[in-house]
Amino acid sequence: MTSRESFALHRAPLWAEVYVRGSELVNLDTFSLSDPVAYMYMASSTTGKWVEVGRTEEVRDDLNPTWRTTFLVPVKPNMEAKFVVWDIDKQTDNL
């Protein structure tokens, strides 16, 4: 391995795979349990605005969901992330 290759390896970004799980979510449905979807946001390092990284699949009738969808994100110093969970209402197509 050359010194240039070694240097490139040390500068390679570190990535993390993020798994999402909810616990004791509030039930927002009347005749069944909520159908949650989780959205992941990260703060932009340049603007500070929240940027959507992605969203999970809907988990039907579950207040303690474990989503199959994962997010692959770069690890950076002082990075900020947030998660927002919505109840999907299929009757009106609204969140």
CSV table of N, CA, C and O in Angstrom, one decimal:
chain,number,residue,atom,x,y,z
A,1,MET,N,0.8,-1.2,0.0
A,1,MET,CA,0.0,0.0,0.0
A,1,MET,C,0.9,1.2,0.0
A,1,MET,O,1.8,1.3,0.8
A,2,THR,N,0.6,2.2,-0.9
A,2,THR,CA,1.4,3.4,-1.0
A,2,THR,C,0.9,4.3,0.1
A,2,THR,O,-0.1,4.2,0.7
A,3,SER,N,1.7,5.4,0.4
A,3,SER,CA,1.3,6.4,1.4
A,3,SER,C,0.1,7.1,0.9
A,3,SER,O,-0.7,7.5,1.8
A,4,ARG,N,-0.1,7.3,-0.4
A,4,ARG,CA,-1.3,8.0,-0.9
A,4,ARG,C,-2.5,7.1,-0.6
A,4,ARG,O,-3.5,7.6,-0.2
A,5,GLU,N,-2.4,5.8,-0.8
A,5,GLU,CA,-3.6,4.9,-0.5
A,5,GLU,C,-3.9,4.9,1.0
A,5,GLU,O,-5.0,4.9,1.4
A,6,SER,N,-2.8,4.9,1.8
A,6,SER,CA,-3.0,4.9,3.2
A,6,SER,C,-3.7,6.2,3.7
A,6,SER,O,-4.6,6.2,4.5
A,7,PHE,N,-3.3,7.3,3.1
A,7,PHE,CA,-3.9,8.6,3.4
A,7,PHE,C,-5.4,8.6,3.0
A,7,PHE,O,-6.2,9.1,3.8
A,8,ALA,N,-5.7,8.0,1.9
A,8,ALA,CA,-7.1,8.0,1.4
A,8,ALA,C,-7.9,7.2,2.3
A,8,ALA,O,-9.1,7.5,2.6
A,9,LEU,N,-7.4,6.1,2.9
A,9,LEU,CA,-8.1,5.2,3.8
A,9,LEU,C,-8.5,6.0,5.1
A,9,LEU,O,-9.5,5.8,5.6
A,10,HIS,N,-7.5,6.8,5.5
A,10,HIS,CA,-7.8,7.5,6.8
A,10,HIS,C,-8.8,8.6,6.6
A,10,HIS,O,-9.4,9.1,7.5
A,11,ARG,N,-9.0,9.1,5.4
A,11,ARG,CA,-9.9,10.2,5.1
A,11,ARG,C,-11.3,9.6,4.7
A,11,ARG,O,-12.2,10.4,4.5
A,12,ALA,N,-11.4,8.3,4.5
A,12,ALA,CA,-12.7,7.8,4.1
A,12,ALA,C,-13.7,8.0,5.1
A,12,ALA,O,-13.5,7.9,6.3
A,13,PRO,N,-14.9,8.4,4.7
A,13,PRO,CA,-16.0,8.7,5.7
A,13,PRO,C,-16.4,7.5,6.4
A,13,PRO,O,-16.4,6.4,5.9
A,14,LEU,N,-16.8,7.7,7.7
A,14,LEU,CA,-17.4,6.7,8.5
A,14,LEU,C,-18.9,6.7,8.3
A,14,LEU,O,-19.5,7.8,8.4
A,15,TRP,N,-19.5,5.6,8.2
A,15,TRP,CA,-21.0,5.5,8.0
A,15,TRP,C,-21.6,4.7,9.1
A,15,TRP,O,-21.0,3.8,9.6
A,16,ALA,N,-22.8,5.0,9.4
A,16,ALA,CA,-23.6,4.3,10.4
A,16,ALA,C,-24.9,3.9,9.8
A,16,ALA,O,-25.6,4.6,9.1
A,17,GLU,N,-25.3,2.7,10.1
A,17,GLU,CA,-26.6,2.2,9.7
A,17,GLU,C,-27.6,2.4,10.9
A,17,GLU,O,-27.3,1.8,12.0
A,18,VAL,N,-28.6,3.2,10.8
A,18,VAL,CA,-29.5,3.5,11.8
A,18,VAL,C,-30.8,2.7,11.8
A,18,VAL,O,-31.5,2.6,10.7
A,19,TYR,N,-31.1,2.0,12.9
A,19,TYR,CA,-32.3,1.2,13.0
A,19,TYR,C,-33.3,2.0,13.8
A,19,TYR,O,-32.9,2.7,14.8
A,20,VAL,N,-34.6,1.9,13.5
A,20,VAL,CA,-35.6,2.7,14.3
A,20,VAL,C,-36.7,1.8,14.9
A,20,VAL,O,-37.2,0.9,14.2
A,21,ARG,N,-37.0,2.2,16.1
A,21,ARG,CA,-38.0,1.4,16.9
A,21,ARG,C,-38.8,2.4,17.7
A,21,ARG,O,-38.2,3.3,18.3
A,22,GLY,N,-40.1,2.2,17.8
A,22,GLY,CA,-40.9,3.1,18.6
A,22,GLY,C,-41.4,2.3,19.8
A,22,GLY,O,-41.5,1.1,19.8
A,23,SER,N,-41.8,3.1,20.9
A,23,SER,CA,-42.2,2.4,22.1
A,23,SER,C,-43.3,3.3,22.7
A,23,SER,O,-43.2,4.5,22.9
A,24,GLU,N,-44.4,2.6,23.0
A,24,GLU,CA,-45.6,3.2,23.7
A,24,GLU,C,-46.0,4.5,23.0
A,24,GLU,O,-46.3,5.5,23.6
A,25,LEU,N,-46.2,4.4,21.6
A,25,LEU,CA,-46.7,5.5,20.9
A,25,LEU,C,-48.2,5.8,21.2
A,25,LEU,O,-48.9,4.9,21.7
A,26,VAL,N,-48.6,7.0,21.1
A,26,VAL,CA,-50.0,7.4,21.4
A,26,VAL,C,-50.9,6.9,20.2
A,26,VAL,O,-50.5,7.0,19.1
A,27,ASN,N,-52.0,6.3,20.6
A,27,ASN,CA,-52.9,5.7,19.6
A,27,ASN,C,-53.8,6.9,19.1
A,27,ASN,O,-54.5,7.5,19.9
A,28,LEU,N,-53.7,7.2,17.8
A,28,LEU,CA,-54.5,8.3,17.2
A,28,LEU,C,-55.7,7.8,16.4
A,28,LEU,O,-56.4,8.6,15.8
A,29,ASP,N,-55.8,6.5,16.3
A,29,ASP,CA,-56.9,5.9,15.5
A,29,ASP,C,-58.1,5.6,16.4
A,29,ASP,O,-57.9,5.3,17.6
A,30,THR,N,-59.3,5.6,15.9
A,30,THR,CA,-60.5,5.4,16.7
A,30,THR,C,-60.9,4.0,16.8
A,30,THR,O,-61.2,3.5,17.9
A,31,PHE,N,-60.9,3.2,15.7
A,31,PHE,CA,-61.4,1.9,15.7
A,31,PHE,C,-60.3,0.8,15.6
A,31,PHE,O,-60.5,-0.4,15.6
A,32,SER,N,-59.0,1.2,15.6
A,32,SER,CA,-57.9,0.3,15.6
A,32,SER,C,-56.7,1.0,16.2
A,32,SER,O,-56.8,2.1,16.8
A,33,LEU,N,-55.5,0.4,16.1
A,33,LEU,CA,-54.3,1.1,16.6
A,33,LEU,C,-53.7,1.9,15.4
A,33,LEU,O,-54.0,1.8,14.3
A,34,SER,N,-52.8,2.8,15.8
A,34,SER,CA,-52.1,3.7,14.9
A,34,SER,C,-51.3,2.9,13.9
A,34,SER,O,-50.9,1.8,14.2
A,35,ASP,N,-51.1,3.5,12.7
A,35,ASP,CA,-50.2,2.9,11.6
A,35,ASP,C,-49.0,3.8,11.4
A,35,ASP,O,-49.0,4.6,10.5
A,36,PRO,N,-48.0,3.7,12.3
A,36,PRO,CA,-46.9,4.7,12.3
A,36,PRO,C,-45.9,4.5,11.1
A,36,PRO,O,-45.7,3.4,10.6
A,37,VAL,N,-45.4,5.7,10.8
A,37,VAL,CA,-44.3,5.8,9.8
A,37,VAL,C,-43.3,6.8,10.5
A,37,VAL,O,-43.7,7.8,11.0
A,38,ALA,N,-42.0,6.4,10.4
A,38,ALA,CA,-41.0,7.3,11.0
A,38,ALA,C,-40.2,8.0,9.9
A,38,ALA,O,-39.8,7.4,8.9
A,39,TYR,N,-39.9,9.3,10.1
A,39,TYR,CA,-39.1,10.1,9.2
A,39,TYR,C,-37.9,10.5,9.9
A,39,TYR,O,-37.9,10.9,11.1
A,40,MET,N,-36.7,10.3,9.2
A,40,MET,CA,-35.4,10.8,9.8
A,40,MET,C,-35.0,12.0,9.1
A,40,MET,O,-35.0,12.1,7.9
A,41,TYR,N,-34.5,13.0,9.9
A,41,TYR,CA,-34.0,14.2,9.4
A,41,TYR,C,-32.6,14.5,10.0
A,41,TYR,O,-32.3,14.0,11.1
A,42,MET,N,-31.8,15.1,9.2
A,42,MET,CA,-30.4,15.5,9.7
A,42,MET,C,-30.3,17.0,9.4
A,42,MET,O,-30.7,17.5,8.4
A,43,ALA,N,-29.6,17.7,10.3
A,43,ALA,CA,-29.3,19.1,10.2
A,43,ALA,C,-28.2,19.3,9.1
A,43,ALA,O,-27.2,18.6,9.2
A,44,SER,N,-28.5,20.2,8.2
A,44,SER,CA,-27.5,20.5,7.1
A,44,SER,C,-26.3,21.2,7.8
A,44,SER,O,-26.5,22.1,8.6
A,45,SER,N,-25.1,20.7,7.5
A,45,SER,CA,-23.9,21.3,8.1
A,45,SER,C,-23.6,22.7,7.5
A,45,SER,O,-22.9,23.5,8.2
A,46,THR,N,-24.2,23.1,6.4
A,46,THR,CA,-24.0,24.4,5.8
A,46,THR,C,-25.1,25.4,6.2
A,46,THR,O,-24.8,26.5,6.5
A,47,THR,N,-26.4,24.9,6.2
A,47,THR,CA,-27.5,25.9,6.4
A,47,THR,C,-28.1,25.7,7.8
A,47,THR,O,-28.8,26.6,8.2
A,48,GLY,N,-27.9,24.5,8.4
A,48,GLY,CA,-28.6,24.3,9.7
A,48,GLY,C,-30.0,23.8,9.6
A,48,GLY,O,-30.6,23.5,10.6
A,49,LYS,N,-30.5,23.8,8.4
A,49,LYS,CA,-31.9,23.4,8.2
A,49,LYS,C,-32.0,21.9,8.2
A,49,LYS,O,-31.1,21.2,7.9
A,50,TRP,N,-33.2,21.4,8.6
A,50,TRP,CA,-33.4,20.0,8.7
A,50,TRP,C,-33.7,19.4,7.3
A,50,TRP,O,-34.6,20.0,6.6
A,51,VAL,N,-33.0,18.4,6.9
A,51,VAL,CA,-33.2,17.8,5.6
A,51,VAL,C,-33.6,16.3,5.8
A,51,VAL,O,-33.0,15.6,6.6
A,52,GLU,N,-34.7,15.9,5.1
A,52,GLU,CA,-35.2,14.5,5.2
A,52,GLU,C,-34.2,13.6,4.6
A,52,GLU,O,-33.8,13.7,3.5
A,53,VAL,N,-33.8,12.6,5.5
A,53,VAL,CA,-32.9,11.5,5.0
A,53,VAL,C,-33.7,10.4,4.4
A,53,VAL,O,-33.3,9.8,3.4
A,54,GLY,N,-34.9,10.1,5.0
A,54,GLY,CA,-35.7,9.1,4.5
A,54,GLY,C,-36.9,8.8,5.4
A,54,GLY,O,-37.0,9.4,6.4
A,55,ARG,N,-37.7,7.8,5.0
A,55,ARG,CA,-38.8,7.4,5.9
A,55,ARG,C,-38.9,5.9,5.8
A,55,ARG,O,-38.5,5.3,4.9
A,56,THR,N,-39.5,5.4,6.9
A,56,THR,CA,-39.7,4.0,7.0
A,56,THR,C,-41.0,3.5,6.3
A,56,THR,O,-41.8,4.4,5.9
A,57,GLU,N,-41.2,2.3,6.3
A,57,GLU,CA,-42.5,1.7,5.8
A,57,GLU,C,-43.5,1.9,6.9
A,57,GLU,O,-43.2,2.1,8.1
A,58,GLU,N,-44.8,1.9,6.5
A,58,GLU,CA,-45.9,1.9,7.5
A,58,GLU,C,-46.0,0.6,8.2
A,58,GLU,O,-45.9,-0.5,7.6
A,59,VAL,N,-46.2,0.6,9.5
A,59,VAL,CA,-46.4,-0.6,10.3
A,59,VAL,C,-47.9,-0.5,10.8
A,59,VAL,O,-48.2,0.4,11.5
A,60,ARG,N,-48.7,-1.4,10.3
A,60,ARG,CA,-50.1,-1.4,10.6
A,60,ARG,C,-50.4,-1.8,12.0
A,60,ARG,O,-49.9,-2.8,12.5
A,61,ASP,N,-51.3,-1.0,12.7
A,61,ASP,CA,-51.9,-1.4,14.0
A,61,ASP,C,-50.8,-1.7,15.0
A,61,ASP,O,-50.9,-2.8,15.6
A,62,ASP,N,-49.9,-0.8,15.3
A,62,ASP,CA,-48.8,-1.2,16.2
A,62,ASP,C,-48.4,0.1,16.9
A,62,ASP,O,-48.0,1.1,16.3
A,63,LEU,N,-48.4,0.0,18.2
A,63,LEU,CA,-47.9,1.2,19.1
A,63,LEU,C,-46.5,1.0,19.5
A,63,LEU,O,-46.0,1.9,20.2
A,64,ASN,N,-45.9,-0.1,19.2
A,64,ASN,CA,-44.5,-0.4,19.6
A,64,ASN,C,-43.8,-1.0,18.3
A,64,ASN,O,-43.2,-2.1,18.4
A,65,PRO,N,-43.7,-0.2,17.3
A,65,PRO,CA,-43.2,-0.7,16.0
A,65,PRO,C,-41.7,-0.9,16.0
A,65,PRO,O,-41.0,-0.1,16.6
A,66,THR,N,-41.2,-1.9,15.3
A,66,THR,CA,-39.8,-2.0,14.9
A,66,THR,C,-39.8,-2.0,13.4
A,66,THR,O,-40.3,-2.9,12.7
A,67,TRP,N,-39.3,-0.9,12.8
A,67,TRP,CA,-39.3,-0.8,11.3
A,67,TRP,C,-38.2,-1.6,10.7
A,67,TRP,O,-37.1,-1.7,11.2
A,68,ARG,N,-38.4,-2.1,9.5
A,68,ARG,CA,-37.4,-2.9,8.7
A,68,ARG,C,-36.5,-1.9,8.0
A,68,ARG,O,-35.3,-2.3,7.8
A,69,THR,N,-37.0,-0.8,7.6
A,69,THR,CA,-36.2,0.2,6.9
A,69,THR,C,-35.1,0.7,7.8
A,69,THR,O,-35.3,1.0,8.9
A,70,THR,N,-33.9,0.8,7.2
A,70,THR,CA,-32.7,1.4,8.0
A,70,THR,C,-32.2,2.6,7.1
A,70,THR,O,-32.5,2.7,6.0
A,71,PHE,N,-31.4,3.4,7.8
A,71,PHE,CA,-30.9,4.6,7.2
A,71,PHE,C,-29.4,4.5,7.2
A,71,PHE,O,-28.8,4.3,8.3
A,72,LEU,N,-28.7,4.7,6.1
A,72,LEU,CA,-27.2,4.8,6.1
A,72,LEU,C,-26.8,6.2,6.0
A,72,LEU,O,-27.1,6.9,5.1
A,73,VAL,N,-26.1,6.7,7.1
A,73,VAL,CA,-25.8,8.1,7.2
A,73,VAL,C,-24.3,8.3,7.5
A,73,VAL,O,-23.7,7.4,8.2
A,74,PRO,N,-23.7,9.3,7.0
A,74,PRO,CA,-22.3,9.6,7.3
A,74,PRO,C,-22.2,10.1,8.7
A,74,PRO,O,-23.0,10.8,9.2
A,75,VAL,N,-21.1,9.6,9.4
A,75,VAL,CA,-20.9,10.1,10.8
A,75,VAL,C,-19.9,11.3,10.7
A,75,VAL,O,-18.9,11.2,10.1
A,76,LYS,N,-20.4,12.4,11.3
A,76,LYS,CA,-19.6,13.6,11.3
A,76,LYS,C,-19.6,14.2,12.7
A,76,LYS,O,-20.5,14.0,13.5
A,77,PRO,N,-18.6,15.0,13.0
A,77,PRO,CA,-18.6,15.7,14.3
A,77,PRO,C,-19.8,16.6,14.5
A,77,PRO,O,-20.2,17.3,13.5
A,78,ASN,N,-20.4,16.6,15.6
A,78,ASN,CA,-21.5,17.4,16.0
A,78,ASN,C,-22.7,17.3,15.1
A,78,ASN,O,-23.5,18.2,14.9
A,79,MET,N,-22.9,16.1,14.5
A,79,MET,CA,-24.0,15.9,13.6
A,79,MET,C,-25.3,15.8,14.5
A,79,MET,O,-25.3,15.4,15.6
A,80,GLU,N,-26.4,16.3,13.9
A,80,GLU,CA,-27.7,16.3,14.6
A,80,GLU,C,-28.7,15.6,13.8
A,80,GLU,O,-28.7,15.7,12.6
A,81,ALA,N,-29.5,14.7,14.4
A,81,ALA,CA,-30.5,14.0,13.7
A,81,ALA,C,-31.8,14.1,14.6
A,81,ALA,O,-31.7,14.2,15.8
A,82,LYS,N,-32.9,14.0,13.9
A,82,LYS,CA,-34.2,13.9,14.6
A,82,LYS,C,-35.1,13.0,13.9
A,82,LYS,O,-35.0,12.7,12.7
A,83,PHE,N,-36.1,12.4,14.6
A,83,PHE,CA,-37.0,11.5,14.1
A,83,PHE,C,-38.4,12.0,14.4
A,83,PHE,O,-38.7,12.5,15.5
A,84,VAL,N,-39.3,12.0,13.4
A,84,VAL,CA,-40.7,12.4,13.5
A,84,VAL,C,-41.6,11.2,13.2
A,84,VAL,O,-41.3,10.5,12.1
A,85,VAL,N,-42.5,10.8,14.0
A,85,VAL,CA,-43.4,9.7,13.7
A,85,VAL,C,-44.8,10.2,13.4
A,85,VAL,O,-45.4,11.0,14.2
A,86,TRP,N,-45.4,9.7,12.3
A,86,TRP,CA,-46.7,10.1,11.9
A,86,TRP,C,-47.6,8.9,11.8
A,86,TRP,O,-47.1,7.8,11.5
A,87,ASP,N,-48.9,9.1,12.1
A,87,ASP,CA,-49.9,8.0,12.0
A,87,ASP,C,-50.5,8.2,10.6
A,87,ASP,O,-51.0,9.2,10.2
A,88,ILE,N,-50.4,7.1,9.8
A,88,ILE,CA,-50.9,7.2,8.4
A,88,ILE,C,-52.4,6.8,8.5
A,88,ILE,O,-52.8,5.9,9.1
A,89,ASP,N,-53.2,7.7,7.8
A,89,ASP,CA,-54.7,7.5,7.8
A,89,ASP,C,-55.0,7.2,6.3
A,89,ASP,O,-55.1,8.1,5.5
A,90,LYS,N,-55.2,5.9,6.0
A,90,LYS,CA,-55.5,5.5,4.6
A,90,LYS,C,-56.8,6.0,4.1
A,90,LYS,O,-57.0,6.2,2.9
A,91,GLN,N,-57.8,6.3,5.0
A,91,GLN,CA,-59.1,6.7,4.5
A,91,GLN,C,-59.0,8.1,3.8
A,91,GLN,O,-59.8,8.4,2.9
A,92,THR,N,-58.1,9.0,4.3
A,92,THR,CA,-58.1,10.3,3.8
A,92,THR,C,-56.7,10.6,3.1
A,92,THR,O,-56.6,11.7,2.5
A,93,ASP,N,-55.8,9.6,3.1
A,93,ASP,CA,-54.5,9.9,2.5
A,93,ASP,C,-53.7,11.0,3.1
A,93,ASP,O,-52.8,11.6,2.6
A,94,ASN,N,-54.1,11.4,4.4
A,94,ASN,CA,-53.4,12.4,5.1
A,94,ASN,C,-52.5,11.8,6.2
A,94,ASN,O,-52.9,10.7,6.7
A,95,LEU,N,-51.5,12.5,6.6
A,95,LEU,CA,-50.7,12.0,7.7
A,95,LEU,C,-51.4,12.3,9.0
A,95,LEU,O,-52.1,13.3,9.1
